[in-house]
Each structure stands twice: as C-alpha cells, then as structure tokens.
Coordinates of C-alpha atoms in Angstrom, one line a residue:
M1284 CA 0.0 0.0 0.0
K1285 CA 1.3 3.4 -1.0
D1286 CA 2.4 5.7 1.9
Y1287 CA 0.7 9.1 1.8
T1288 CA 2.5 10.6 4.8
E1289 CA 4.8 12.8 2.9
I1290 CA 2.2 14.5 0.7
K1291 CA -0.2 14.9 3.6
S1292 CA 2.6 16.8 5.4
R1293 CA 2.9 19.2 2.5
L1294 CA -0.8 19.9 1.8
R1295 CA -1.1 22.8 4.2
G1296 CA -2.1 26.4 4.3
S1297 CA -3.7 28.5 1.6
I1298 CA -4.4 26.5 -1.6
T1299 CA -5.7 29.0 -4.1
P1300 CA -8.5 27.9 -6.5
V1301 CA -7.2 29.9 -9.5
I1302 CA -9.9 31.2 -11.8
T1303 CA -9.9 30.3 -15.5
P1304 CA -9.4 33.6 -17.5
F1305 CA -11.1 34.0 -20.8
K1306 CA -10.4 36.4 -23.7
S1307 CA -13.1 38.6 -25.1
N1308 CA -14.0 35.9 -27.6
H1309 CA -14.4 33.5 -24.7
D1310 CA -11.3 31.4 -25.5
I1311 CA -9.2 30.5 -22.6
D1312 CA -6.5 33.1 -22.0
F1313 CA -3.5 30.8 -21.2
E1314 CA -1.0 33.7 -21.1
R1315 CA -2.9 35.4 -18.3
F1316 CA -3.5 32.1 -16.7
V1317 CA 0.2 31.6 -16.4
D1318 CA 0.5 35.1 -15.0
L1319 CA -2.1 34.5 -12.4
I1320 CA -0.2 31.4 -11.1
Q1321 CA 3.0 33.4 -11.0
F1322 CA 1.2 36.1 -9.0
Q1323 CA 0.1 33.5 -6.5
L1324 CA 3.6 32.0 -6.1
E1325 CA 5.2 35.4 -5.8
N1326 CA 2.8 36.2 -2.9
G1327 CA 3.4 33.2 -0.8
T1328 CA 0.5 30.9 -1.7
H1329 CA 1.1 27.4 -0.3
G1330 CA -0.6 25.5 -3.1
I1331 CA -2.6 25.8 -6.4
S1332 CA -5.9 24.3 -7.4
V1333 CA -7.6 24.7 -10.8
T1334 CA -10.9 23.7 -12.4
G1335 CA -12.7 23.7 -9.1
T1336 CA -15.8 25.9 -8.6
S1337 CA -13.7 29.1 -9.0
G1338 CA -12.4 27.8 -12.3
E1339 CA -15.9 27.4 -14.0
P1340 CA -15.4 23.7 -14.7
S1341 CA -18.9 23.2 -16.0
S1342 CA -18.3 25.9 -18.6
L1343 CA -15.2 24.0 -19.9
T1344 CA -15.0 21.0 -22.2
L1345 CA -13.2 18.0 -20.9
E1346 CA -10.3 18.7 -23.3
E1347 CA -10.1 22.3 -22.0
R1348 CA -10.0 21.0 -18.4
E1349 CA -7.1 18.8 -19.3
Q1350 CA -5.3 21.6 -21.0
V1351 CA -5.8 23.9 -18.0
M1352 CA -4.4 21.1 -15.7
E1353 CA -1.4 20.6 -18.0
K1354 CA -0.6 24.3 -18.2
A1355 CA -0.9 24.7 -14.5
M1356 CA 1.3 21.7 -13.8
K1357 CA 4.0 23.0 -16.1
T1358 CA 3.9 26.5 -14.7
I1359 CA 4.0 25.4 -11.0
D1360 CA 6.9 23.1 -11.8
G1361 CA 6.9 21.5 -8.4
R1362 CA 7.3 24.8 -6.4
V1363 CA 4.1 24.2 -4.4
P1364 CA 1.6 21.3 -4.3
F1365 CA -0.8 21.1 -7.2
V1366 CA -4.4 19.9 -6.5
P1367 CA -6.6 20.1 -9.6
G1368 CA -10.4 19.7 -9.4
T1369 CA -11.3 16.5 -11.3
G1370 CA -14.9 16.0 -10.3
S1371 CA -18.0 16.2 -12.5
T1372 CA -21.7 15.4 -12.4
N1373 CA -20.7 12.5 -14.7
H1374 CA -19.0 9.5 -13.2
Q1375 CA -16.9 8.5 -16.3
E1376 CA -15.8 12.1 -16.8
T1377 CA -14.6 12.1 -13.2
M1378 CA -12.7 8.9 -13.7
R1379 CA -11.0 10.3 -16.9
L1380 CA -10.0 13.6 -15.3
T1381 CA -8.7 12.0 -12.1
K1382 CA -6.6 9.6 -14.1
K1383 CA -5.3 12.5 -16.1
A1384 CA -4.3 14.3 -12.9
E1385 CA -2.4 11.2 -11.9
E1386 CA -0.7 10.9 -15.3
L1387 CA 0.4 14.6 -15.0
G1388 CA 2.0 14.0 -11.6
A1389 CA -0.4 16.2 -9.6
D1390 CA 0.0 16.0 -5.9
A1391 CA -3.6 15.2 -5.2
A1392 CA -7.0 15.4 -7.0
M1393 CA -10.0 17.3 -5.6
V1394 CA -13.2 15.5 -6.4
I1395 CA -16.5 17.2 -5.9
V1396 CA -19.7 15.6 -4.7
P1397 CA -21.7 15.2 -8.0
Y1398 CA -24.0 18.2 -8.6
Y1399 CA -27.5 18.2 -10.0
N1400 CA -28.0 14.4 -9.7
K1401 CA -28.6 14.4 -6.0
P1402 CA -27.3 10.9 -5.3
N1403 CA -28.1 9.1 -2.1
Q1404 CA -25.3 8.2 0.4
Q1405 CA -24.9 4.7 -0.9
A1406 CA -24.4 6.0 -4.4
L1407 CA -21.9 8.6 -3.2
Y1408 CA -19.9 5.9 -1.5
K1409 CA -19.9 3.8 -4.7
H1410 CA -18.9 6.8 -6.8
F1411 CA -16.0 7.9 -4.7
K1412 CA -14.8 4.4 -3.9
T1413 CA -14.8 3.5 -7.6
V1414 CA -12.8 6.6 -8.5
A1415 CA -10.3 6.1 -5.6
D1416 CA -9.8 2.5 -6.4
S1417 CA -9.0 3.3 -10.1
V1418 CA -5.9 5.5 -9.1
E1419 CA -3.2 5.8 -6.5
I1420 CA -3.2 9.6 -6.5
P1421 CA -4.3 11.1 -3.2
I1422 CA -7.9 12.3 -3.3
I1423 CA -9.5 15.2 -1.4
I1424 CA -13.3 15.1 -1.5
Y1425 CA -15.0 18.4 -2.1
N1426 CA -18.3 18.7 -0.2
I1427 CA -20.2 21.9 -1.1
P1428 CA -23.9 21.2 -0.4
G1429 CA -25.0 24.8 -1.3
R1430 CA -24.0 24.1 -4.9
T1431 CA -24.6 20.4 -5.3
A1432 CA -27.8 20.1 -3.3
T1433 CA -26.4 17.0 -1.7
N1434 CA -24.5 16.8 1.6
L1435 CA -21.9 14.0 2.0
H1436 CA -22.7 12.7 5.5
V1437 CA -20.0 12.2 8.1
D1438 CA -20.7 8.5 8.3
T1439 CA -20.2 8.1 4.5
L1440 CA -17.0 10.1 4.6
A1441 CA -15.7 8.1 7.5
K1442 CA -16.5 4.8 5.7
L1443 CA -14.7 6.1 2.6
N1444 CA -11.7 7.1 4.7
R1445 CA -11.6 3.6 6.2
D1446 CA -12.0 1.7 2.9
C1447 CA -9.9 3.9 0.6
P1448 CA -6.3 4.6 1.8
N1449 CA -5.8 7.3 -0.9
I1450 CA -8.8 9.4 0.3
I1451 CA -6.8 11.6 2.6
G1452 CA -9.0 14.7 3.2
V1453 CA -12.0 16.8 2.5
K1454 CA -12.7 20.4 1.5
E1455 CA -15.8 21.3 3.5
S1456 CA -17.8 24.2 2.0
N1457 CA -20.3 23.5 4.7
K1458 CA -21.8 26.1 6.9
D1459 CA -22.8 23.4 9.4
F1460 CA -19.9 23.8 11.8
E1461 CA -21.1 20.9 13.9
H1462 CA -20.8 18.6 10.8
V1463 CA -17.2 19.9 10.3
N1464 CA -16.2 19.1 13.8
R1465 CA -17.6 15.6 13.4
V1466 CA -15.5 15.0 10.4
L1467 CA -12.3 15.1 12.4
E1468 CA -13.9 13.2 15.3
R1469 CA -14.9 10.3 13.0
C1470 CA -12.1 10.4 10.4
G1471 CA -9.2 11.0 12.8
R1472 CA -7.1 14.1 13.5
D1473 CA -4.6 13.2 10.7
F1474 CA -7.4 13.5 8.1
L1475 CA -6.9 16.7 6.1
L1476 CA -9.7 19.2 6.6
F1477 CA -9.7 22.3 4.4
S1478 CA -12.2 25.1 4.6
G1479 CA -14.1 26.2 1.5
I1480 CA -16.1 28.8 3.4
E1481 CA -14.2 32.1 3.6
L1482 CA -15.5 33.1 7.1
L1483 CA -14.6 29.6 8.4
C1484 CA -11.0 29.5 7.2
Y1485 CA -9.7 30.6 10.6
P1486 CA -12.2 28.7 12.8
M1487 CA -11.4 25.4 10.9
L1488 CA -7.7 25.8 11.7
A1489 CA -8.7 26.2 15.4
I1490 CA -10.4 22.8 15.5
G1491 CA -7.6 21.0 13.6
G1492 CA -8.0 21.9 10.0
V1493 CA -4.9 22.2 7.9
G1494 CA -5.8 25.0 5.5
S1495 CA -8.3 26.5 3.1
V1496 CA -9.2 26.7 -0.5
S1497 CA -10.5 30.2 -0.6
A1498 CA -11.6 32.2 -3.7
T1499 CA -10.5 35.4 -1.9
A1500 CA -6.9 34.3 -2.3
N1501 CA -7.2 35.0 -6.0
V1502 CA -7.4 38.7 -5.1
L1503 CA -5.3 39.0 -1.9
P1504 CA -3.1 35.9 -1.9
G1505 CA -0.5 37.3 0.4
K1506 CA -2.9 38.2 3.2
V1507 CA -4.7 34.9 3.0
A1508 CA -1.3 33.0 3.1
Q1509 CA -0.1 35.2 6.0
M1510 CA -3.1 34.3 8.1
H1511 CA -2.2 30.6 7.8
D1512 CA 1.5 31.3 8.3
A1513 CA 0.7 33.1 11.5
W1514 CA -1.5 30.3 12.8
F1515 CA 1.1 27.6 12.1
E1516 CA 3.8 29.8 13.8
G1517 CA 1.7 29.9 16.9
D1518 CA 0.9 33.6 16.5
V1519 CA -2.8 33.4 17.2
Q1520 CA -3.3 37.1 17.7
T1521 CA -2.0 37.9 14.2
A1522 CA -4.0 35.1 12.6
Q1523 CA -7.2 36.4 14.3
K1524 CA -6.4 39.9 13.2
L1525 CA -5.9 38.9 9.6
H1526 CA -9.1 36.8 9.7
Y1527 CA -11.1 39.9 10.6
E1528 CA -9.2 42.1 8.2
L1529 CA -10.3 39.8 5.3
M1530 CA -13.9 39.8 6.3
E1531 CA -15.2 42.8 4.3
L1532 CA -13.5 41.5 1.2
N1533 CA -14.8 38.0 1.8
D1534 CA -18.3 39.4 2.1
V1535 CA -18.3 41.5 -1.1
L1536 CA -16.8 38.7 -3.2
F1537 CA -19.7 36.5 -2.3
K1538 CA -22.6 38.8 -2.9
D1539 CA -23.0 37.2 -6.3
T1540 CA -22.2 33.7 -7.4
N1541 CA -18.5 32.8 -7.4
P1542 CA -16.4 33.4 -9.4
A1543 CA -18.3 36.4 -11.0
P1544 CA -17.2 39.0 -8.3
V1545 CA -13.7 37.6 -8.2
K1546 CA -13.3 38.0 -11.9
A1547 CA -14.7 41.5 -11.7
A1548 CA -12.1 42.3 -9.1
L1549 CA -9.2 40.8 -11.1
G1550 CA -10.4 42.7 -14.1
M1551 CA -10.2 45.9 -12.0
M1552 CA -6.7 44.9 -11.0
G1553 CA -5.6 44.5 -14.6
K1554 CA -5.0 40.8 -14.1
I1555 CA -7.6 39.5 -16.6
E1556 CA -10.3 40.5 -19.0
P1557 CA -13.4 40.3 -16.8
V1558 CA -15.2 37.6 -18.9
L1559 CA -17.3 34.6 -17.9
R1560 CA -18.9 32.1 -20.2
L1561 CA -22.7 31.9 -20.2
P1562 CA -24.8 31.0 -18.3
M1563 CA -22.5 32.9 -15.9
D1564 CA -22.0 36.6 -16.2
L1565 CA -20.5 39.6 -14.3
P1566 CA -22.2 41.1 -11.3
S1567 CA -24.5 44.1 -11.5
K1568 CA -22.9 47.5 -12.0
E1569 CA -23.9 48.4 -8.5
L1570 CA -22.0 45.4 -7.0
Q1571 CA -19.0 46.1 -9.3
Q1572 CA -18.9 49.6 -7.8
E1573 CA -19.0 48.1 -4.3
I1574 CA -16.2 45.7 -5.2
Q1575 CA -14.1 48.6 -6.6
E1576 CA -14.6 50.6 -3.4
T1577 CA -13.7 47.6 -1.2
L1578 CA -10.5 47.0 -3.2
E1579 CA -9.6 50.6 -2.7
K1580 CA -10.1 50.3 1.0
Y1581 CA -7.6 47.4 1.0
G1582 CA -5.1 49.6 -0.9
V1583 CA -5.2 47.4 -4.0
S1584 CA -3.8 49.1 -7.1
L1585 CA -6.6 49.3 -9.7
Q1586 CA -6.3 49.5 -13.5
Y1587 CA -8.2 47.8 -16.3
A1588 CA -7.2 44.9 -18.5

C-alpha cells in the first residue's frame, strides 16, 4: 500500500483555487492564466488548485479542463503542491479527469460531490470508492452542499476514509460547523480538513484543520497566506487579526455567485479581462462599484485589462 504521509505533510495552508481567465472571444487566455499562477507564487500561496468551482469547470469542455491542468502543472513546476479539481456530475468524466491528474503527476486530486444528480449516500460511497480504487493519486473530497444540493454525510465520509487509503482529506464548504467538527472526530485528527467557506477558514484551523481553498486568495493571496502562516507559527493574535481584516473583502466577493465577483475584481486589478462564459455573467454595475470601493479600502492598485 502506498504511503501518503509525505504528501499529507505538504498539503497545508492557503491552496488558491485559481480562476480560468477568458479572452473577449471566450477562448481560454492561457497567457494570463500563467501570469495568475506566478502572481500566486510570488505572494506566498502554499498550493494551487484549478478547475474547481472558481475555475468554472462546468463551462469548460473535458479537453479544456485537461489543457488547464497541463498548463498549471508546467507553470508550477513543483514549487508548491498542485491539486486540480477533477470532479464532474458524470462518473466517467470524473474517472477520466482524475486519471489525467495522476498521469500529469499532480500531488492530489480534488473530487467534488456530483452536482444536479442528488445521489443518495450509498451512491456517493460507490462513486468515490470506484474513483479512488482506479488510481493511486491522493484524493481530497469536495463537499459543497450549497451548490450540489447534496451533503456528504460524516458517516459516509468516515467509511470512505476507512476503505480507501488514498482518500486523505476533505474540502468542506459547509456552513454546518457541527458537521465539520464531526469529520475530524470520525475520520481522525490526521485526516486533512480544508475550509471552502471564507469566514470559516480561521475557525477550521482552530479545530484541527490544515488550511483553506479560498476564492478570496485570487485577489489577496499574500494576506490569506499570511493568516495561515501566523497560525502555524503559533501567532494566534495575528491570525485572528488577519481573519477579521479579510472579512469585508470576503463578504463582497460572495454577494453574487463565485467566481463572478472575483473575476470582476481581477479585471479591475488588470490581471484578466473580466469575462465569464454563459450561463455565468459579471455582477451588476452596483455590485461592481462596491467591489471597486472595497478593493480601494484594501489599498489594491486598480487598473483595467
């Protein structure tokens, strides 16, 4: 059986779910994508994820998702852990993308609870176990009931953890904090717990979590990374301070569906053309104005792509 101790020790801190930038004609802008990853690495981000919720995976073809993973893997070049999102509402697509992540040499794959289908717990167990059994790459399950309409129960997760050695953690975008506590109680304190809820990034560290996958880190990667660094260094006061400093930005970036506000913000920063593929679109002009005013409060240099 493969030993996952080493990779589990490296998967820590702020893993940024990098957005997928598009050109005005809606093609993927790979040049800006590379720049976004470099921006993350230059600002202390601890890991990179792509083609998760923030990367608009349901707006990408399978071939495009593979191309994004390949470009990210090449750009990161082993400098930080790479954890691409490989889940889909379709089981065979999930299998294909997870195997592709393994072929590329990714450090782990993040596999979302299937959305739209609303599978029961037995079906979820079979889905994740089949995927896990088909590869050796470590798997982090992504539970986001607000977008999938299905919650992966703690009992199901604990059973998967017991039966699948390569299921090493979970990203919980779950506002039920009691549920999140039960995850570590049932799966063990060495199970990797990541926050996917911005306002719970700090609290999850306090109960034994190892980090976060926060869309806000697209905009202020340094500050999000510093919060985690402070916590791991035992500087609780600084970690708390940064948690509250980030709150206003966290709030405004989730007043519309992610990643629309994040893309609007990155457009204002000159990092990308602020383009989403339908059926997603930019926030209202009123919210964009609020985003701009919030960025100014944080001292972010604004320009336009």
